[in-house]
Amino acid sequence: MPAPGELTFVAPRGAVKPPRHLADLTPAERRDAVAELGEKPFRARQLSRHYFTRLTDDPADWTDVPAAARERLAGALLPRLMTVVRHLSCDDGATRKTLWRLGDGTLVESVLMRYPDRVTMCVSSQAGCGMNCPFCATGQAGLDRNLSTAEIVHQIVDGMRALRDGEVPGGASPEGGPARLSNIVFMGMGEPLANYRRVTGAIRRLTDGDPDGAGLSQRGITVSTVGLVPAMLRFADEGFTCRLAVSLHAPDDELRDTLVPVNTRWKVREVLDAAWAYAEKSGRRISIEYALIRDINDQAWRADLLGRLLKGRGAHVNLIPLNPTPGSRWTASRPEDERAFVAGLQAHGVPVTVRDTRGQEIDGACGQLAAAERV
Ligand code: SF4
């Protein structure tokens, strides 16, 4: 029986366990692992600093570790977890999507988006997704497996390294140059709260300070969920200050039951109540994600209903023009319907943004790149 937050709705296809990696372990577990290899416990801090702060997992760079011990420590604690299949860039290079092949051949993806004032990275928490939303390419392909904590963290460490080394142009100056990662969104492949233990482990690794972790701010991290209520309530008790984004996509149960099938288990009202519980404990506003789909969920009366549900709650709505997937009957709303939807929410005083759809020309909708690679 899975614990709350470890819910899987479709059996994972892949059962291969990724190798243990430093980033899977707490600082205490790292010290134990190093001691088991016959090394002094302080080597764990050295390795952690190389990986999380200096962003190198190449033993040749570890000049503070005796040469004889480097390969052994690297083999045991920093095995290669994934390789780049390809990078795809658009927006003059300021958006870079990476397709990864994991050790068992599974494909996942991450996206770096550099803006004048910030850099956001979108990461995958699962290979595929078991939530089965009918408008989503990833959902149609099903769930391969959960990513390990280290497989999640490594997407970000690699992105930090690419930014530091000036590989992603853009930003305030035309040349770009080095940059720092400011935001992480768990909005790539997968439902993060269905891989609860590993995702929360990744948040700790990313936000622990030097040398234990990457020293990023929890306030810059957004975890999105379709509404796994028990996991949301558990998440509220973690003491995190991350932002929680709820992929609502419909304000009424009748439609949401079809657009987000997990709604047959937890209804709109329960999902929103769990979101408000998180907002209260974390002190963060909730984001409501709503993919606008032509003639499906973009009617004025639905904007009004959504506005009434969110009024006075301090939540912010992100409207996402649907990026149609090949062969899908779902498509983006007409501009006039989008404008009317925005106005309907604003009439209730609900803040709303129409999301920038960066990366569309490189198959930016979640899962599309990996789905294209599979065929
Ligand atoms: S929309 Fe999100 S939750 Fe739904 S199937 Fe796609 S990746 Fe999974």
Short mmCIF file of C-alpha atoms and ligand atoms in Angstrom, two decimals:
data_model
loop_
_atom_site.label_atom_id
_atom_site.label_comp_id
_atom_site.label_asym_id
_atom_site.label_seq_id
_atom_site.Cartn_x
_atom_site.Cartn_y
_atom_site.Cartn_z
CA MET A 1 0.00 0.00 0.00
CA PRO A 2 1.66 3.28 -1.00
CA ALA A 3 2.05 6.03 1.60
CA PRO A 4 0.18 9.28 0.92
CA GLY A 5 2.14 11.15 -1.68
CA GLU A 6 3.52 7.96 -3.21
CA LEU A 7 0.38 7.35 -5.20
CA THR A 8 0.69 5.84 -8.61
CA PHE A 9 -2.36 5.47 -10.78
CA VAL A 10 -0.71 3.53 -13.56
CA ALA A 11 1.92 0.90 -12.80
CA PRO A 12 5.39 2.19 -13.76
CA ARG A 13 6.72 0.31 -16.78
CA GLY A 14 10.38 0.55 -15.88
CA ALA A 15 11.57 -1.14 -12.71
CA VAL A 16 15.30 -0.48 -13.00
CA LYS A 17 16.67 1.28 -9.95
CA PRO A 18 19.10 4.10 -10.71
CA PRO A 19 22.50 3.84 -8.99
CA ARG A 20 22.99 5.53 -5.63
CA HIS A 21 24.37 9.05 -5.93
CA LEU A 22 25.61 11.63 -3.46
CA ALA A 23 22.53 13.77 -4.15
CA ASP A 24 20.24 10.93 -3.03
CA LEU A 25 21.76 11.05 0.46
CA THR A 26 21.37 13.36 3.42
CA PRO A 27 24.61 14.89 4.74
CA ALA A 28 24.72 12.26 7.53
CA GLU A 29 24.18 9.42 5.04
CA ARG A 30 27.00 10.80 2.90
CA ARG A 31 29.39 10.70 5.85
CA ASP A 32 28.39 7.08 6.52
CA ALA A 33 28.81 6.16 2.85
CA VAL A 34 32.29 7.70 2.73
CA ALA A 35 33.29 5.94 5.96
CA GLU A 36 32.12 2.60 4.49
CA LEU A 37 34.60 3.22 1.69
CA GLY A 38 37.37 3.56 4.27
CA GLU A 39 37.64 7.35 3.94
CA LYS A 40 37.49 10.06 6.59
CA PRO A 41 33.96 11.47 7.03
CA PHE A 42 35.09 15.00 6.02
CA ARG A 43 35.52 13.71 2.47
CA ALA A 44 31.71 13.79 2.27
CA ARG A 45 31.78 17.58 2.67
CA GLN A 46 34.54 17.90 0.10
CA LEU A 47 32.60 15.87 -2.46
CA SER A 48 29.39 17.76 -1.67
CA ARG A 49 31.13 21.09 -2.22
CA HIS A 50 32.57 19.92 -5.52
CA TYR A 51 29.16 18.76 -6.73
CA PHE A 52 26.75 21.38 -5.36
CA THR A 53 28.94 24.50 -5.21
CA ARG A 54 31.73 24.04 -7.75
CA LEU A 55 29.33 22.07 -9.96
CA THR A 56 31.88 19.46 -10.96
CA ASP A 57 31.58 15.70 -10.78
CA ASP A 58 34.88 15.14 -12.61
CA PRO A 59 37.37 13.57 -10.17
CA ALA A 60 40.25 15.22 -12.05
CA ASP A 61 39.04 18.55 -10.58
CA TRP A 62 39.12 17.33 -6.96
CA THR A 63 42.62 18.45 -6.14
CA ASP A 64 41.91 18.43 -2.38
CA VAL A 65 41.19 14.67 -2.49
CA PRO A 66 44.12 12.23 -2.72
CA ALA A 67 44.44 10.99 -6.29
CA ALA A 68 44.25 7.35 -5.18
CA ALA A 69 40.82 7.90 -3.61
CA ARG A 70 39.21 10.01 -6.32
CA GLU A 71 38.10 7.33 -8.79
CA ARG A 72 36.84 5.08 -5.99
CA LEU A 73 34.77 7.88 -4.42
CA ALA A 74 33.49 9.00 -7.81
CA GLY A 75 32.50 5.46 -8.79
CA ALA A 76 30.66 4.87 -5.53
CA LEU A 77 29.04 8.25 -4.99
CA LEU A 78 28.97 10.17 -8.24
CA PRO A 79 28.09 7.62 -10.93
CA ARG A 80 26.95 8.98 -14.28
CA LEU A 81 23.16 9.15 -14.07
CA MET A 82 22.19 10.59 -17.41
CA THR A 83 23.56 11.75 -20.73
CA VAL A 84 22.45 14.55 -23.01
CA VAL A 85 20.73 13.25 -26.15
CA ARG A 86 20.43 16.76 -27.54
CA HIS A 87 19.92 20.41 -26.73
CA LEU A 88 17.37 22.42 -28.69
CA SER A 89 17.38 26.20 -28.53
CA CYS A 90 15.04 28.99 -29.56
CA ASP A 91 14.40 32.64 -28.59
CA ASP A 92 17.94 33.40 -29.86
CA GLY A 93 19.34 30.77 -27.55
CA ALA A 94 17.70 32.17 -24.38
CA THR A 95 15.49 29.07 -24.17
CA ARG A 96 17.33 25.77 -24.15
CA LYS A 97 15.60 22.45 -23.91
CA THR A 98 17.59 19.35 -23.02
CA LEU A 99 16.56 15.82 -23.76
CA TRP A 100 18.21 13.37 -21.36
CA ARG A 101 18.72 9.63 -21.55
CA LEU A 102 18.78 8.02 -18.11
CA GLY A 103 20.89 4.97 -17.29
CA ASP A 104 18.09 2.54 -18.21
CA GLY A 105 17.38 4.29 -21.52
CA THR A 106 14.39 6.27 -20.24
CA LEU A 107 14.01 9.76 -21.73
CA VAL A 108 13.21 12.92 -19.79
CA GLU A 109 13.59 16.61 -20.46
CA SER A 110 14.35 19.92 -18.82
CA VAL A 111 14.14 23.50 -20.07
CA LEU A 112 16.20 26.58 -19.16
CA MET A 113 14.63 29.96 -19.85
CA ARG A 114 16.73 33.07 -19.48
CA TYR A 115 14.91 36.40 -19.03
CA PRO A 116 16.37 39.89 -18.48
CA ASP A 117 15.76 39.71 -14.73
CA ARG A 118 15.76 35.98 -13.91
CA VAL A 119 16.54 32.47 -15.10
CA THR A 120 13.94 29.77 -14.70
CA MET A 121 14.48 26.06 -15.08
CA CYS A 122 11.63 23.63 -15.66
CA VAL A 123 12.49 20.09 -14.54
CA SER A 124 10.96 16.63 -14.75
CA SER A 125 10.16 14.63 -11.62
CA GLN A 126 8.96 11.44 -13.33
CA ALA A 127 9.64 9.77 -16.65
CA GLY A 128 6.21 10.10 -18.20
CA CYS A 129 3.15 10.71 -16.06
CA GLY A 130 0.36 8.51 -14.74
CA MET A 131 -2.25 11.25 -14.41
CA ASN A 132 -3.64 10.69 -17.89
CA CYS A 133 -4.83 14.23 -18.67
CA PRO A 134 -6.27 13.83 -22.19
CA PHE A 135 -4.87 17.10 -23.59
CA CYS A 136 -1.27 16.33 -22.62
CA ALA A 137 1.30 14.40 -24.66
CA THR A 138 3.07 13.10 -21.55
CA GLY A 139 -0.19 11.93 -20.04
CA GLN A 140 -1.02 9.95 -23.16
CA ALA A 141 2.26 8.06 -23.02
CA GLY A 142 1.76 6.94 -19.39
CA LEU A 143 4.26 6.59 -16.57
CA ASP A 144 7.65 4.92 -17.09
CA ARG A 145 9.02 5.43 -13.59
CA ASN A 146 9.77 7.86 -10.81
CA LEU A 147 13.04 9.74 -11.07
CA SER A 148 15.42 9.38 -8.17
CA THR A 149 16.26 12.42 -6.06
CA ALA A 150 19.66 12.63 -7.73
CA GLU A 151 18.17 12.38 -11.23
CA ILE A 152 15.99 15.38 -10.41
CA VAL A 153 18.83 17.33 -8.78
CA HIS A 154 21.26 16.60 -11.59
CA GLN A 155 19.06 18.30 -14.21
CA ILE A 156 19.39 21.48 -12.15
CA VAL A 157 23.09 21.15 -11.31
CA ASP A 158 23.77 20.74 -15.02
CA GLY A 159 21.66 23.82 -15.78
CA MET A 160 23.54 25.84 -13.13
CA ARG A 161 26.81 24.77 -14.71
CA ALA A 162 25.64 25.74 -18.22
CA LEU A 163 24.60 29.17 -16.94
CA ARG A 164 27.84 29.71 -15.04
CA ASP A 165 29.84 28.80 -18.13
CA GLY A 166 27.88 31.24 -20.29
CA GLU A 167 26.32 28.55 -22.49
CA VAL A 168 22.86 30.11 -22.38
CA PRO A 169 22.76 33.57 -23.98
CA GLY A 170 20.22 36.27 -23.21
CA GLY A 171 19.58 38.28 -20.09
CA ALA A 172 19.91 42.03 -19.67
CA SER A 173 22.93 42.43 -21.96
CA PRO A 174 22.76 41.19 -25.55
CA GLU A 175 25.88 39.05 -25.15
CA GLY A 176 24.51 37.26 -22.13
CA GLY A 177 27.52 35.90 -20.32
CA PRO A 178 27.42 33.91 -17.09
CA ALA A 179 24.19 33.83 -15.11
CA ARG A 180 22.75 32.30 -11.96
CA LEU A 181 19.66 30.17 -11.68
CA SER A 182 16.92 32.00 -9.78
CA ASN A 183 13.79 29.90 -10.23
CA ILE A 184 12.94 26.21 -10.50
CA VAL A 185 9.54 24.97 -11.56
CA PHE A 186 8.50 21.35 -11.20
CA MET A 187 6.40 21.53 -14.34
CA GLY A 188 8.26 19.21 -16.68
CA MET A 189 7.25 15.60 -17.10
CA GLY A 190 5.36 14.04 -14.23
CA GLU A 191 3.26 14.83 -11.20
CA PRO A 192 5.79 15.88 -8.53
CA LEU A 193 3.63 14.96 -5.55
CA ALA A 194 3.20 11.41 -6.90
CA ASN A 195 6.96 11.05 -6.38
CA TYR A 196 6.78 12.71 -3.00
CA ARG A 197 9.80 11.44 -1.11
CA ARG A 198 12.25 12.03 -3.94
CA VAL A 199 10.89 15.45 -4.85
CA THR A 200 11.00 16.69 -1.25
CA GLY A 201 14.51 15.23 -0.99
CA ALA A 202 15.49 17.18 -4.10
CA ILE A 203 14.09 20.40 -2.64
CA ARG A 204 16.26 19.87 0.44
CA ARG A 205 19.39 19.12 -1.59
CA LEU A 206 18.81 22.19 -3.75
CA THR A 207 18.17 24.55 -0.87
CA ASP A 208 20.57 23.30 1.82
CA GLY A 209 23.49 25.69 2.14
CA ASP A 210 27.12 25.10 1.18
CA PRO A 211 28.54 22.47 1.36
CA ASP A 212 25.49 20.24 1.92
CA GLY A 213 23.41 21.54 -0.98
CA ALA A 214 23.15 24.01 -3.83
CA GLY A 215 22.09 26.96 -1.67
CA LEU A 216 19.11 28.00 -3.79
CA SER A 217 16.13 29.79 -2.26
CA GLN A 218 12.96 27.82 -1.51
CA ARG A 219 11.02 30.93 -2.45
CA GLY A 220 12.28 30.51 -6.01
CA ILE A 221 10.92 26.96 -6.30
CA THR A 222 7.43 26.15 -7.56
CA VAL A 223 5.94 22.68 -7.19
CA SER A 224 2.89 22.00 -9.31
CA THR A 225 0.24 19.40 -8.66
CA VAL A 226 -2.98 18.23 -10.25
CA GLY A 227 -4.43 18.00 -6.76
CA LEU A 228 -3.29 14.91 -4.84
CA VAL A 229 -4.95 16.09 -1.67
CA PRO A 230 -3.27 13.82 0.94
CA ALA A 231 0.15 14.68 -0.51
CA MET A 232 -0.71 18.40 -0.57
CA LEU A 233 -1.61 18.27 3.12
CA ARG A 234 1.59 16.39 3.89
CA PHE A 235 3.55 18.95 1.86
CA ALA A 236 1.97 21.73 3.95
CA ASP A 237 3.51 20.14 7.08
CA GLU A 238 7.08 20.09 5.70
CA GLY A 239 7.77 23.70 6.68
CA PHE A 240 8.69 24.65 3.11
CA THR A 241 8.30 28.15 1.69
CA CYS A 242 8.15 26.98 -1.93
CA ARG A 243 5.26 28.11 -4.05
CA LEU A 244 2.52 25.57 -4.75
CA ALA A 245 0.83 25.66 -8.16
CA VAL A 246 -2.43 23.80 -8.67
CA SER A 247 -3.20 22.67 -12.22
CA LEU A 248 -6.94 23.24 -12.05
CA HIS A 249 -7.96 23.60 -15.73
CA ALA A 250 -11.67 23.60 -14.84
CA PRO A 251 -13.65 25.14 -11.97
CA ASP A 252 -16.48 22.57 -12.05
CA ASP A 253 -16.23 18.88 -11.21
CA GLU A 254 -18.19 17.75 -14.23
CA LEU A 255 -15.60 19.06 -16.69
CA ARG A 256 -12.59 18.55 -14.43
CA ASP A 257 -13.46 14.85 -14.05
CA THR A 258 -12.71 14.52 -17.76
CA LEU A 259 -9.81 16.99 -18.16
CA VAL A 260 -7.94 15.95 -15.02
CA PRO A 261 -9.06 12.39 -14.28
CA VAL A 262 -7.69 12.42 -10.71
CA ASN A 263 -10.58 14.79 -9.99
CA THR A 264 -12.84 11.75 -9.76
CA ARG A 265 -10.94 11.02 -6.54
CA TRP A 266 -10.49 14.52 -5.09
CA LYS A 267 -12.96 17.20 -6.10
CA VAL A 268 -12.30 20.86 -6.91
CA ARG A 269 -13.44 22.00 -3.47
CA GLU A 270 -11.15 19.55 -1.64
CA VAL A 271 -8.18 20.45 -3.84
CA LEU A 272 -8.66 24.16 -3.21
CA ASP A 273 -9.11 23.62 0.54
CA ALA A 274 -5.78 21.73 0.61
CA ALA A 275 -4.19 24.58 -1.36
CA TRP A 276 -5.46 27.16 1.14
CA ALA A 277 -4.04 25.02 3.96
CA TYR A 278 -0.65 25.12 2.24
CA ALA A 279 -0.92 28.88 1.70
CA GLU A 280 -1.63 29.43 5.37
CA LYS A 281 1.26 27.32 6.59
CA SER A 282 3.83 28.46 4.03
CA GLY A 283 2.82 32.11 3.84
CA ARG A 284 2.92 31.85 0.02
CA ARG A 285 0.23 32.71 -2.49
CA ILE A 286 -1.12 29.79 -4.48
CA SER A 287 -0.77 29.75 -8.27
CA ILE A 288 -3.69 28.34 -10.20
CA GLU A 289 -2.67 26.93 -13.58
CA TYR A 290 -5.39 26.88 -16.20
CA ALA A 291 -4.73 25.72 -19.77
CA LEU A 292 -7.22 27.55 -21.95
CA ILE A 293 -8.69 25.07 -24.42
CA ARG A 294 -10.94 26.27 -27.21
CA ASP A 295 -14.64 25.64 -26.56
CA ILE A 296 -13.81 23.22 -23.75
CA ASN A 297 -13.04 25.24 -20.63
CA ASP A 298 -12.83 28.84 -21.90
CA GLN A 299 -16.48 29.97 -21.54
CA ALA A 300 -17.29 33.23 -19.73
CA TRP A 301 -19.44 31.40 -17.17
CA ARG A 302 -16.46 29.24 -16.20
CA ALA A 303 -14.32 32.36 -15.73
CA ASP A 304 -17.05 33.70 -13.46
CA LEU A 305 -17.25 30.45 -11.47
CA LEU A 306 -13.46 30.32 -11.12
CA GLY A 307 -13.44 33.95 -10.01
CA ARG A 308 -16.00 33.20 -7.31
CA LEU A 309 -14.00 30.19 -6.04
CA LEU A 310 -10.77 32.21 -5.82
CA LYS A 311 -12.06 35.60 -4.73
CA GLY A 312 -10.31 36.96 -1.64
CA ARG A 313 -7.87 34.04 -1.41
CA GLY A 314 -4.83 35.87 -2.74
CA ALA A 315 -4.31 33.22 -5.44
CA HIS A 316 -2.84 34.16 -8.79
CA VAL A 317 -4.17 32.59 -11.98
CA ASN A 318 -1.80 31.68 -14.81
CA LEU A 319 -3.72 31.15 -18.01
CA ILE A 320 -1.75 28.95 -20.40
CA PRO A 321 -2.62 29.12 -24.09
CA LEU A 322 -2.70 25.42 -24.96
CA ASN A 323 0.18 24.31 -27.13
CA PRO A 324 -1.57 21.78 -29.39
CA THR A 325 0.14 18.40 -29.56
CA PRO A 326 0.35 16.68 -32.94
CA GLY A 327 -2.76 14.66 -33.68
CA SER A 328 -4.73 16.18 -30.80
CA ARG A 329 -8.23 17.61 -31.17
CA TRP A 330 -7.52 20.14 -28.39
CA THR A 331 -6.35 23.58 -29.38
CA ALA A 332 -5.79 27.08 -27.97
CA SER A 333 -8.66 29.46 -27.29
CA ARG A 334 -9.61 32.26 -29.68
CA PRO A 335 -8.00 35.58 -28.66
CA GLU A 336 -11.41 37.14 -27.93
CA ASP A 337 -12.36 34.25 -25.64
CA GLU A 338 -9.02 34.52 -23.87
CA ARG A 339 -9.59 38.26 -23.31
CA ALA A 340 -13.11 37.65 -21.99
CA PHE A 341 -11.79 34.96 -19.63
CA VAL A 342 -9.20 37.36 -18.23
CA ALA A 343 -11.86 40.04 -17.75
CA GLY A 344 -14.17 37.55 -16.02
CA LEU A 345 -11.52 36.79 -13.40
CA GLN A 346 -10.52 40.43 -12.98
CA ALA A 347 -14.16 41.29 -12.30
CA HIS A 348 -13.74 39.31 -9.05
CA GLY A 349 -10.46 41.03 -8.23
CA VAL A 350 -8.45 37.86 -9.01
CA PRO A 351 -4.96 38.61 -10.38
CA VAL A 352 -4.36 36.86 -13.68
CA THR A 353 -1.48 36.52 -16.14
CA VAL A 354 -1.52 34.95 -19.58
CA ARG A 355 1.58 32.82 -19.52
CA ASP A 356 4.46 33.43 -21.80
CA THR A 357 4.65 30.38 -24.03
CA ARG A 358 8.38 30.16 -24.37
CA GLY A 359 9.75 27.21 -26.20
CA GLN A 360 6.70 26.45 -28.33
CA GLU A 361 8.77 26.29 -31.50
CA ILE A 362 10.88 23.55 -29.94
CA ASP A 363 7.94 21.46 -28.81
CA GLY A 364 7.79 23.26 -25.50
CA ALA A 365 4.65 21.66 -24.12
CA CYS A 366 5.50 19.18 -21.43
CA GLY A 367 6.63 15.84 -22.70
CA GLN A 368 6.56 16.61 -26.40
CA LEU A 369 10.26 16.30 -27.02
CA ALA A 370 10.53 12.91 -25.34
CA ALA A 371 7.32 11.76 -27.02
CA ALA A 372 8.76 12.71 -30.43
CA GLU A 373 11.95 10.81 -29.68
CA ARG A 374 10.06 7.62 -28.82
CA VAL A 375 8.34 7.28 -32.21
S1 SF4 B 1 -0.90 17.69 -17.68
FE1 SF4 B 1 0.69 17.30 -16.10
S2 SF4 B 1 -0.39 15.91 -14.64
FE2 SF4 B 1 -1.60 15.87 -16.54
S3 SF4 B 1 -0.79 14.10 -17.66
FE3 SF4 B 1 0.37 15.92 -18.36
S4 SF4 B 1 2.24 15.95 -17.09
FE4 SF4 B 1 0.71 14.60 -16.08
#
